[in-house]
Short mmCIF file of C-alpha atoms and ligand atoms in Angstrom, two decimals:
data_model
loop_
_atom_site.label_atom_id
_atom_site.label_comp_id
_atom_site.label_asym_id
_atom_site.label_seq_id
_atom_site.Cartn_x
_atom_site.Cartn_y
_atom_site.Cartn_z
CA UNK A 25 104.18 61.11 149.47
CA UNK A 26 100.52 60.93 148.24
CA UNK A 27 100.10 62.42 144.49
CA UNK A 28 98.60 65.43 145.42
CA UNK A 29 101.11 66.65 147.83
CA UNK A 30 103.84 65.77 144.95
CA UNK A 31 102.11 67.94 142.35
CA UNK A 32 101.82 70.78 144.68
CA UNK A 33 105.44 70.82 145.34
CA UNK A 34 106.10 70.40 142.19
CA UNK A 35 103.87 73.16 140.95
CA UNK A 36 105.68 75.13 143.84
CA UNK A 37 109.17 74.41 142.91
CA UNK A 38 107.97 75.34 138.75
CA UNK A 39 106.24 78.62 140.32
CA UNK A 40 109.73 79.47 142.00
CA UNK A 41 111.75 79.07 139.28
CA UNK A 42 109.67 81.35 136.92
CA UNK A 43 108.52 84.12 139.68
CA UNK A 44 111.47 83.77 142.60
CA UNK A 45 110.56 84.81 145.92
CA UNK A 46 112.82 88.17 146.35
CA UNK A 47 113.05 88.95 150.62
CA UNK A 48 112.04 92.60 150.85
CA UNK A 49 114.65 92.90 153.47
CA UNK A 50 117.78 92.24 151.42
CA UNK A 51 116.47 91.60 147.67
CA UNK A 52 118.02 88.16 148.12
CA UNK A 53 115.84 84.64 147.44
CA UNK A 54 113.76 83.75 150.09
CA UNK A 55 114.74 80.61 151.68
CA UNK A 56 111.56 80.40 154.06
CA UNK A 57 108.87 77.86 152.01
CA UNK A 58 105.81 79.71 151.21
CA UNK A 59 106.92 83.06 152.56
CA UNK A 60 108.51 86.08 151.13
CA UNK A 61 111.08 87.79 154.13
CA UNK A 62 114.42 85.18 154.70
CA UNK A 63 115.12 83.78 157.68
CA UNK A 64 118.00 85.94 157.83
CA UNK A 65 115.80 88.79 157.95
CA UNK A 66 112.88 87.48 159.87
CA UNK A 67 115.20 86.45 162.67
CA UNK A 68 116.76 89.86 162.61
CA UNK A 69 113.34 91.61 163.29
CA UNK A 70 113.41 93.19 167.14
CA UNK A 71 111.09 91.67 168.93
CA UNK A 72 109.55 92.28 172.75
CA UNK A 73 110.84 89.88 174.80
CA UNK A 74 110.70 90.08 178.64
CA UNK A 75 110.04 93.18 181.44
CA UNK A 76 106.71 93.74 179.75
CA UNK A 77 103.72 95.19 181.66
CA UNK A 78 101.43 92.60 182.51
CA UNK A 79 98.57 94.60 181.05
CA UNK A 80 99.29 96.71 178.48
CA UNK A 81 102.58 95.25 177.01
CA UNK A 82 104.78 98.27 177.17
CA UNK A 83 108.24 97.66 178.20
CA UNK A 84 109.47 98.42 181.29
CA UNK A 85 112.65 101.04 181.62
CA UNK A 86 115.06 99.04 183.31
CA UNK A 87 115.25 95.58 184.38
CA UNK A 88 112.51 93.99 186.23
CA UNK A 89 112.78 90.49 187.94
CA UNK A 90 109.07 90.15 188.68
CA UNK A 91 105.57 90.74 187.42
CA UNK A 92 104.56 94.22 187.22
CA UNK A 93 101.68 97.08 185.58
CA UNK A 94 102.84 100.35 184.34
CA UNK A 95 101.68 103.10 186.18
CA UNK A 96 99.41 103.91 183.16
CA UNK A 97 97.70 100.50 183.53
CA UNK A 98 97.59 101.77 187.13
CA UNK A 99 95.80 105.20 186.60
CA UNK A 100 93.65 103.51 183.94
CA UNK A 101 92.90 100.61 183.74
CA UNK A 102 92.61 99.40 180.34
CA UNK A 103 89.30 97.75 179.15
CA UNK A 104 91.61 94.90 177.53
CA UNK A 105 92.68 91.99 179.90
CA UNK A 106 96.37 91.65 177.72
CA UNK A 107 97.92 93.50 175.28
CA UNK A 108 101.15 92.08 173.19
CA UNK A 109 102.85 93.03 170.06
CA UNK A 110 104.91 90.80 168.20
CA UNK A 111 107.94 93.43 167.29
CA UNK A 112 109.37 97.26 167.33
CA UNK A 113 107.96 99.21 164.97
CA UNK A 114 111.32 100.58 163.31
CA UNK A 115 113.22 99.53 160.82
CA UNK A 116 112.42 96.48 158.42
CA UNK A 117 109.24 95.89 159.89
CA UNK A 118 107.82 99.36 159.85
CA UNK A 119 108.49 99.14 156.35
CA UNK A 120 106.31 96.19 155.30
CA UNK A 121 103.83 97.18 157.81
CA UNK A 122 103.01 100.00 155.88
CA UNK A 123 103.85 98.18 152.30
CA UNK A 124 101.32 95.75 153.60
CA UNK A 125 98.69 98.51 154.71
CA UNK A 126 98.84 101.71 152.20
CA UNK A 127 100.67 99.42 149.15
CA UNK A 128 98.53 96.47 148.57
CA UNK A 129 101.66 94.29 149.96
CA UNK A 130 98.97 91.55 150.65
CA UNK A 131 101.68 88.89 149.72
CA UNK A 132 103.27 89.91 153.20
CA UNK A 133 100.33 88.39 155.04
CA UNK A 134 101.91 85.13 155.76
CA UNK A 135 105.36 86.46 157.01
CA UNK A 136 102.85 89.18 159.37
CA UNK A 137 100.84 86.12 160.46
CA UNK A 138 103.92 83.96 161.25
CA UNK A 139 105.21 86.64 164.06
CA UNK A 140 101.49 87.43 165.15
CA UNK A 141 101.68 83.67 165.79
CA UNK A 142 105.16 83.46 167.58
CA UNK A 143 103.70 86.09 170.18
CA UNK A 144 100.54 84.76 170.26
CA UNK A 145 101.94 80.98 171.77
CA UNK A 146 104.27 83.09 173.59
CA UNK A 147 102.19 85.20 175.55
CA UNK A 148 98.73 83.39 175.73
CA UNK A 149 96.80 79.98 175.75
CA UNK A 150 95.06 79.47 172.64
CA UNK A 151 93.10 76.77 173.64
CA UNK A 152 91.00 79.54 175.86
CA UNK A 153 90.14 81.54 172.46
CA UNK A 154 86.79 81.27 171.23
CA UNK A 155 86.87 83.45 167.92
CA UNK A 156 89.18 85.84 166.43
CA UNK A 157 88.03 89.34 166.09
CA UNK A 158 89.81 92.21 163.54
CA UNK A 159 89.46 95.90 164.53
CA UNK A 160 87.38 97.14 162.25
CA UNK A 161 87.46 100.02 159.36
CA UNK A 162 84.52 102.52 159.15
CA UNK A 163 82.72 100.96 156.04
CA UNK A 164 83.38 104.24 154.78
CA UNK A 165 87.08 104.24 155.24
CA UNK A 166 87.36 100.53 154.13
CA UNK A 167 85.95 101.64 151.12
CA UNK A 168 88.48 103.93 150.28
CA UNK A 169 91.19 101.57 151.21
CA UNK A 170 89.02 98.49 149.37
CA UNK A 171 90.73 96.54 152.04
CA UNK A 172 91.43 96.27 155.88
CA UNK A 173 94.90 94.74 156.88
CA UNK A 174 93.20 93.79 159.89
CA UNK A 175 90.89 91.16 158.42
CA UNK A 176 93.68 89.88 156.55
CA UNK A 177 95.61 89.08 159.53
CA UNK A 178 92.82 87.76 161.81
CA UNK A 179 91.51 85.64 158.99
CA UNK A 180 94.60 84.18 158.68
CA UNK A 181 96.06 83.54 162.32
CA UNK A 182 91.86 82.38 163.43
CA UNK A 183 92.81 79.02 160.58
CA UNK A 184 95.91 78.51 161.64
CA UNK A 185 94.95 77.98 165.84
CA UNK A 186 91.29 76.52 163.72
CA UNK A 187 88.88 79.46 165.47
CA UNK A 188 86.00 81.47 164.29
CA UNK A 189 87.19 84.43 162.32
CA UNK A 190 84.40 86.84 163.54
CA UNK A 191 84.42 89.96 161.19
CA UNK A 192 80.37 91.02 161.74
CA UNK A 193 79.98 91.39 165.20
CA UNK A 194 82.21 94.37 166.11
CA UNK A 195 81.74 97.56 163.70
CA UNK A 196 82.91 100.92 163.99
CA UNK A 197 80.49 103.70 164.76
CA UNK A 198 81.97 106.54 162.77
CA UNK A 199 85.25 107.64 160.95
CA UNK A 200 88.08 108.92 163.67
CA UNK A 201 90.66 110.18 161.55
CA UNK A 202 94.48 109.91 161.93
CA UNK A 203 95.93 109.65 165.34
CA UNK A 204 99.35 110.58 164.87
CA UNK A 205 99.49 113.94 166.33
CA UNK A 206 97.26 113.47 169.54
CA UNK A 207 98.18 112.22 172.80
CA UNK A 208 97.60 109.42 174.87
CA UNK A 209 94.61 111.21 176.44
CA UNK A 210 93.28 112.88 173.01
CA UNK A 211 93.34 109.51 171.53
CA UNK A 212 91.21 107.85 173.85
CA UNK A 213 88.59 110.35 173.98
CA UNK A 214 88.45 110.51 169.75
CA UNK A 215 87.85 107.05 170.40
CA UNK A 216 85.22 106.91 173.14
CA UNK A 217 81.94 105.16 171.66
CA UNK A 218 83.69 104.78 168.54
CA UNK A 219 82.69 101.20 168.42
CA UNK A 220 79.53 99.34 168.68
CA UNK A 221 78.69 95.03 169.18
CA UNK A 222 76.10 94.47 166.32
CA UNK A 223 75.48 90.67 167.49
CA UNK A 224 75.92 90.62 171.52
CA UNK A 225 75.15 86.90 171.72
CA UNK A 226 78.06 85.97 169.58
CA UNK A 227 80.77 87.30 171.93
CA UNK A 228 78.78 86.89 175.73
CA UNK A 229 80.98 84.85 177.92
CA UNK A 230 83.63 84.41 175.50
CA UNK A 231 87.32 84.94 175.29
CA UNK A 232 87.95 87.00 172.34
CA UNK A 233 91.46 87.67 170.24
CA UNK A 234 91.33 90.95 168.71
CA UNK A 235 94.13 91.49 166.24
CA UNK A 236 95.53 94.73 164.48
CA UNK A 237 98.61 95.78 162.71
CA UNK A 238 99.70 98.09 165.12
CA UNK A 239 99.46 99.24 168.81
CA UNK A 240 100.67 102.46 169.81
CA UNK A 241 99.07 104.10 172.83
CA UNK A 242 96.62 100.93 172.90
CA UNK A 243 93.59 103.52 172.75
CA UNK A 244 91.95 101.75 169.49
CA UNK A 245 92.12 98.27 171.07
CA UNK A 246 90.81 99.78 174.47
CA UNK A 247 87.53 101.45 172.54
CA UNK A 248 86.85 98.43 170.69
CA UNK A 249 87.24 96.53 174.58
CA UNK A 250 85.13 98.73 175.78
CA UNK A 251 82.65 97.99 173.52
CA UNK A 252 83.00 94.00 173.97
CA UNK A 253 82.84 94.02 177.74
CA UNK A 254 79.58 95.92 177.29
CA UNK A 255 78.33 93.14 175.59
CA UNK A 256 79.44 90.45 177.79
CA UNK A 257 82.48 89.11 176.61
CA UNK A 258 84.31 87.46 179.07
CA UNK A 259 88.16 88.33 178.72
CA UNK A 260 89.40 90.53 175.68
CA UNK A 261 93.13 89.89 174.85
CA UNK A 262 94.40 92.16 172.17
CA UNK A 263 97.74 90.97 169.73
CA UNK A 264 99.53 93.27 167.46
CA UNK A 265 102.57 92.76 164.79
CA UNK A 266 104.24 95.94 165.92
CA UNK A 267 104.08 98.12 168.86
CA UNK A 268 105.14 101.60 168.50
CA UNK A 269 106.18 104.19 171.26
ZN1 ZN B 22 116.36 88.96 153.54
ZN1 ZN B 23 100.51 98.82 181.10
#
């Protein structure tokens, strides 16, 4: 072991003992290095597994042997190539999502990361990826919130697969309030033009990642699409932590 590993882990094990790790989930230490949820709990998070559109991600009712597209993929189709989320959003992990977004729970950003990364090598081939993208806040909004979960989470997963964390050339046009109480097709016209390219060379041609906390009707990541295709970027695949119905 070279010295420098050695003091980290020593520094690690010290910083332990005198701040333990408590898992949000059940209050007991975390056994997971470096993270804060226990692998009891992390492996208890419901996640999507198979009989998932081929576009959008949503789950099919009922078991399907073969590859298929929702029949809203099929009216619409979405301006995203792939769409997948990581987990339900119930439970344990609708509860750190929004610790982790609203709460300054920015310590969660590795355990978030870790099942963006799971679906991520699940679903697609990183190698294709040229640069992570995050959807943006309104500078506005972001200035409110002082932070964007978003970045957090792209910055984090574009080091780990070693790609370009691109946070400049996507911005959002205007403020487009909350979401919760419209439907599928109310959400996706407040979000028409709600997103511009600022830099069109940096994403022509390219395969793009755009990440966000969470996917519900997929409207968001279908504006900010929209606006990439515009611009020439050559497949848009879309991840989220937690997919909501
Ligand atoms: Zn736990
Ligand atoms: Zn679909």
């Amino acid at each position: 072991m070279r010295l420098p590993d050695f003091g980290a882990k020593v520094m690690g094990l010290a910083a332990d003992a005198l701040f333990p790790r408590l898992c949000p989930g059940c209050g007991n230490r975390c056994d997971r290095p470096g993270r804060y949820l226990c692998w009891s709990c992390f492996s208890g998070i419901e996640l999507f597994t198979d009989s998932l559109c081929d576009c959008c991600g949503r789950l099919a009712t009922g078991e399907v042997g073969h590859r298929f597209v929702c029949s809203a993929c099929r009216h619409i189709k979405p301006s995203f190539d792939r769409a997948r989320s990581a987990g339900h959003f119930t439970g344990l992990l609708q509860h750190l999502l929004h610790q982790f977004k609203y709460s300054s729970a920015l310590w969660l950003r590795n355990d978030l990361t870790d099942l963006l990364e799971g679906c991520l090598r699940a679903h697609f081939d990183a190698e294709q990826i040229d640069a992570v993208l995050p959807v943006p806040l309104h500078r506005l909004r972001k200035r409110q919130r002082t932070y964007n979960q978003s970045d957090l989470l792209s910055a984090e997963l574009a080091k780990r697969l070693n790609r370009r964390n691109d946070l400049r050339s996507l911005s959002r046009t205007r403020t487009t309030g909350t979401q919760t109480r419209l439907n599928a097709i109310q959400r996706r016209e407040n979000m028409k033009g709600a997103f511009k390219v600022t830099d069109p060379p940096m994403v022509a041609g390219r395969t793009l990642l755009l990440v966000d906390d969470v996917m519900t009707t997929g409207a968001t990541l279908d504006a900010c699409a929209t606006a990439l295709k515009k611009a020439g970027a050559a497949r848009v695949w879309c991840i989220t932590v937690a997919r909501g119905i």
